[in-house]
Amino acid sequence: SRLACSSMKQTVAAMADRFTARQKQQAAAREVAQRQRVYPRLVEAGKMKRTDADKQIAIMSDIESDYRQRADAEERAERLL
């Protein structure tokens, strides 16, 4: 229902504000490492295409980089205060 969807969006938005950019960057870095460990095995087992594995690792790596840049900028700004 629309009400449930609206409520879920509000909950997700509220949770997103609870975490710092550095925490998000660290979580993304853990996810990249996890994918780098697991995806080669999935490719070997024929359960994932190499191109898909590479793409998904690259996407998460970009997300980690974006959050790292944001966190670094926030930390520099805090030191100036």
mmCIF file with all atom_site columns, C-alpha atoms in Angstrom:
data_model
loop_
_atom_site.group_PDB
_atom_site.id
_atom_site.type_symbol
_atom_site.label_atom_id
_atom_site.label_alt_id
_atom_site.label_comp_id
_atom_site.label_asym_id
_atom_site.label_entity_id
_atom_site.label_seq_id
_atom_site.pdbx_PDB_ins_code
_atom_site.Cartn_x
_atom_site.Cartn_y
_atom_site.Cartn_z
_atom_site.occupancy
_atom_site.B_iso_or_equiv
_atom_site.pdbx_formal_charge
_atom_site.auth_seq_id
_atom_site.auth_comp_id
_atom_site.auth_asym_id
_atom_site.auth_atom_id
_atom_site.pdbx_PDB_model_num
ATOM 1  C CA . SER A 1 1  ? 0.000  0.000   0.000   1.00 0.00 ? 1  SER A CA 1
ATOM 2  C CA . ARG A 1 2  ? 1.034  3.604   -0.435  1.00 0.00 ? 2  ARG A CA 1
ATOM 3  C CA . LEU A 1 3  ? 1.036  4.216   3.309   1.00 0.00 ? 3  LEU A CA 1
ATOM 4  C CA . ALA A 1 4  ? 3.385  1.315   3.942   1.00 0.00 ? 4  ALA A CA 1
ATOM 5  C CA . CYS A 1 5  ? 5.670  2.441   1.116   1.00 0.00 ? 5  CYS A CA 1
ATOM 6  C CA . SER A 1 6  ? 5.732  5.999   2.474   1.00 0.00 ? 6  SER A CA 1
ATOM 7  C CA . SER A 1 7  ? 6.477  4.750   5.969   1.00 0.00 ? 7  SER A CA 1
ATOM 8  C CA . MET A 1 8  ? 9.306  2.545   4.674   1.00 0.00 ? 8  MET A CA 1
ATOM 9  C CA . LYS A 1 9  ? 10.830 5.471   2.769   1.00 0.00 ? 9  LYS A CA 1
ATOM 10 C CA . GLN A 1 10 ? 10.740 7.601   5.914   1.00 0.00 ? 10 GLN A CA 1
ATOM 11 C CA . THR A 1 11 ? 12.358 4.822   7.944   1.00 0.00 ? 11 THR A CA 1
ATOM 12 C CA . VAL A 1 12 ? 15.124 4.337   5.382   1.00 0.00 ? 12 VAL A CA 1
ATOM 13 C CA . ALA A 1 13 ? 15.721 8.094   5.182   1.00 0.00 ? 13 ALA A CA 1
ATOM 14 C CA . ALA A 1 14 ? 15.932 8.360   8.974   1.00 0.00 ? 14 ALA A CA 1
ATOM 15 C CA . MET A 1 15 ? 18.394 5.467   9.134   1.00 0.00 ? 15 MET A CA 1
ATOM 16 C CA . ALA A 1 16 ? 20.561 6.995   6.409   1.00 0.00 ? 16 ALA A CA 1
ATOM 17 C CA . ASP A 1 17 ? 21.046 10.082  8.580   1.00 0.00 ? 17 ASP A CA 1
ATOM 18 C CA . ARG A 1 18 ? 22.211 7.940   11.531  1.00 0.00 ? 18 ARG A CA 1
ATOM 19 C CA . PHE A 1 19 ? 25.480 6.926   9.913   1.00 0.00 ? 19 PHE A CA 1
ATOM 20 C CA . THR A 1 20 ? 28.478 9.076   9.086   1.00 0.00 ? 20 THR A CA 1
ATOM 21 C CA . ALA A 1 21 ? 30.099 9.137   5.678   1.00 0.00 ? 21 ALA A CA 1
ATOM 22 C CA . ARG A 1 22 ? 33.100 7.361   7.229   1.00 0.00 ? 22 ARG A CA 1
ATOM 23 C CA . GLN A 1 23 ? 30.893 4.567   8.579   1.00 0.00 ? 23 GLN A CA 1
ATOM 24 C CA . LYS A 1 24 ? 29.296 4.174   5.152   1.00 0.00 ? 24 LYS A CA 1
ATOM 25 C CA . GLN A 1 25 ? 32.734 4.159   3.499   1.00 0.00 ? 25 GLN A CA 1
ATOM 26 C CA . GLN A 1 26 ? 33.971 1.466   5.869   1.00 0.00 ? 26 GLN A CA 1
ATOM 27 C CA . ALA A 1 27 ? 30.877 -0.673  5.265   1.00 0.00 ? 27 ALA A CA 1
ATOM 28 C CA . ALA A 1 28 ? 31.333 -0.317  1.502   1.00 0.00 ? 28 ALA A CA 1
ATOM 29 C CA . ALA A 1 29 ? 35.013 -1.284  1.837   1.00 0.00 ? 29 ALA A CA 1
ATOM 30 C CA . ARG A 1 30 ? 34.003 -4.434  3.738   1.00 0.00 ? 30 ARG A CA 1
ATOM 31 C CA . GLU A 1 31 ? 31.492 -5.237  1.002   1.00 0.00 ? 31 GLU A CA 1
ATOM 32 C CA . VAL A 1 32 ? 34.143 -4.821  -1.716  1.00 0.00 ? 32 VAL A CA 1
ATOM 33 C CA . ALA A 1 33 ? 36.442 -7.216  0.150   1.00 0.00 ? 33 ALA A CA 1
ATOM 34 C CA . GLN A 1 34 ? 33.588 -9.691  0.590   1.00 0.00 ? 34 GLN A CA 1
ATOM 35 C CA . ARG A 1 35 ? 32.735 -9.572  -3.106  1.00 0.00 ? 35 ARG A CA 1
ATOM 36 C CA . GLN A 1 36 ? 36.389 -10.020 -4.034  1.00 0.00 ? 36 GLN A CA 1
ATOM 37 C CA . ARG A 1 37 ? 36.471 -13.174 -1.891  1.00 0.00 ? 37 ARG A CA 1
ATOM 38 C CA . VAL A 1 38 ? 33.116 -14.663 -2.899  1.00 0.00 ? 38 VAL A CA 1
ATOM 39 C CA . TYR A 1 39 ? 32.524 -13.739 -6.530  1.00 0.00 ? 39 TYR A CA 1
ATOM 40 C CA . PRO A 1 40 ? 35.514 -15.654 -7.970  1.00 0.00 ? 40 PRO A CA 1
ATOM 41 C CA . ARG A 1 41 ? 34.131 -18.821 -6.374  1.00 0.00 ? 41 ARG A CA 1
ATOM 42 C CA . LEU A 1 42 ? 30.706 -18.127 -7.866  1.00 0.00 ? 42 LEU A CA 1
ATOM 43 C CA . VAL A 1 43 ? 32.299 -17.633 -11.283 1.00 0.00 ? 43 VAL A CA 1
ATOM 44 C CA . GLU A 1 44 ? 34.276 -20.880 -10.897 1.00 0.00 ? 44 GLU A CA 1
ATOM 45 C CA . ALA A 1 45 ? 31.070 -22.721 -9.950  1.00 0.00 ? 45 ALA A CA 1
ATOM 46 C CA . GLY A 1 46 ? 29.294 -21.331 -13.015 1.00 0.00 ? 46 GLY A CA 1
ATOM 47 C CA . LYS A 1 47 ? 26.795 -19.433 -10.860 1.00 0.00 ? 47 LYS A CA 1
ATOM 48 C CA . MET A 1 48 ? 27.934 -15.977 -11.957 1.00 0.00 ? 48 MET A CA 1
ATOM 49 C CA . LYS A 1 49 ? 29.414 -14.564 -15.149 1.00 0.00 ? 49 LYS A CA 1
ATOM 50 C CA . ARG A 1 50 ? 32.875 -13.016 -14.861 1.00 0.00 ? 50 ARG A CA 1
ATOM 51 C CA . THR A 1 51 ? 31.619 -9.803  -16.500 1.00 0.00 ? 51 THR A CA 1
ATOM 52 C CA . ASP A 1 52 ? 28.804 -9.506  -13.930 1.00 0.00 ? 52 ASP A CA 1
ATOM 53 C CA . ALA A 1 53 ? 31.187 -10.159 -11.042 1.00 0.00 ? 53 ALA A CA 1
ATOM 54 C CA . ASP A 1 54 ? 33.644 -7.558  -12.294 1.00 0.00 ? 54 ASP A CA 1
ATOM 55 C CA . LYS A 1 55 ? 30.860 -5.021  -12.826 1.00 0.00 ? 55 LYS A CA 1
ATOM 56 C CA . GLN A 1 56 ? 29.355 -5.505  -9.362  1.00 0.00 ? 56 GLN A CA 1
ATOM 57 C CA . ILE A 1 57 ? 32.768 -5.239  -7.686  1.00 0.00 ? 57 ILE A CA 1
ATOM 58 C CA . ALA A 1 58 ? 33.533 -2.095  -9.685  1.00 0.00 ? 58 ALA A CA 1
ATOM 59 C CA . ILE A 1 59 ? 30.208 -0.485  -8.746  1.00 0.00 ? 59 ILE A CA 1
ATOM 60 C CA . MET A 1 60 ? 30.759 -1.116  -5.045  1.00 0.00 ? 60 MET A CA 1
ATOM 61 C CA . SER A 1 61 ? 34.351 0.114   -5.342  1.00 0.00 ? 61 SER A CA 1
ATOM 62 C CA . ASP A 1 62 ? 33.051 3.357   -6.825  1.00 0.00 ? 62 ASP A CA 1
ATOM 63 C CA . ILE A 1 63 ? 30.535 3.709   -3.985  1.00 0.00 ? 63 ILE A CA 1
ATOM 64 C CA . GLU A 1 64 ? 33.336 3.159   -1.449  1.00 0.00 ? 64 GLU A CA 1
ATOM 65 C CA . SER A 1 65 ? 35.458 5.785   -3.205  1.00 0.00 ? 65 SER A CA 1
ATOM 66 C CA . ASP A 1 66 ? 32.600 8.297   -3.233  1.00 0.00 ? 66 ASP A CA 1
ATOM 67 C CA . TYR A 1 67 ? 32.039 7.859   0.507   1.00 0.00 ? 67 TYR A CA 1
ATOM 68 C CA . ARG A 1 68 ? 35.788 7.997   1.208   1.00 0.00 ? 68 ARG A CA 1
ATOM 69 C CA . GLN A 1 69 ? 36.034 11.334  -0.588  1.00 0.00 ? 69 GLN A CA 1
ATOM 70 C CA . ARG A 1 70 ? 32.974 12.654  1.266   1.00 0.00 ? 70 ARG A CA 1
ATOM 71 C CA . ALA A 1 71 ? 34.300 11.456  4.632   1.00 0.00 ? 71 ALA A CA 1
ATOM 72 C CA . ASP A 1 72 ? 37.747 12.941  3.995   1.00 0.00 ? 72 ASP A CA 1
ATOM 73 C CA . ALA A 1 73 ? 36.176 16.291  3.075   1.00 0.00 ? 73 ALA A CA 1
ATOM 74 C CA . GLU A 1 74 ? 33.961 16.252  6.190   1.00 0.00 ? 74 GLU A CA 1
ATOM 75 C CA . GLU A 1 75 ? 36.942 15.461  8.397   1.00 0.00 ? 75 GLU A CA 1
ATOM 76 C CA . ARG A 1 76 ? 39.017 18.270  6.841   1.00 0.00 ? 76 ARG A CA 1
ATOM 77 C CA . ALA A 1 77 ? 36.133 20.709  7.389   1.00 0.00 ? 77 ALA A CA 1
ATOM 78 C CA . GLU A 1 78 ? 35.785 19.628  11.030  1.00 0.00 ? 78 GLU A CA 1
ATOM 79 C CA . ARG A 1 79 ? 39.489 20.253  11.653  1.00 0.00 ? 79 ARG A CA 1
ATOM 80 C CA . LEU A 1 80 ? 39.067 23.824  10.384  1.00 0.00 ? 80 LEU A CA 1
ATOM 81 C CA . LEU A 1 81 ? 36.381 24.605  12.962  1.00 0.00 ? 81 LEU A CA 1
#
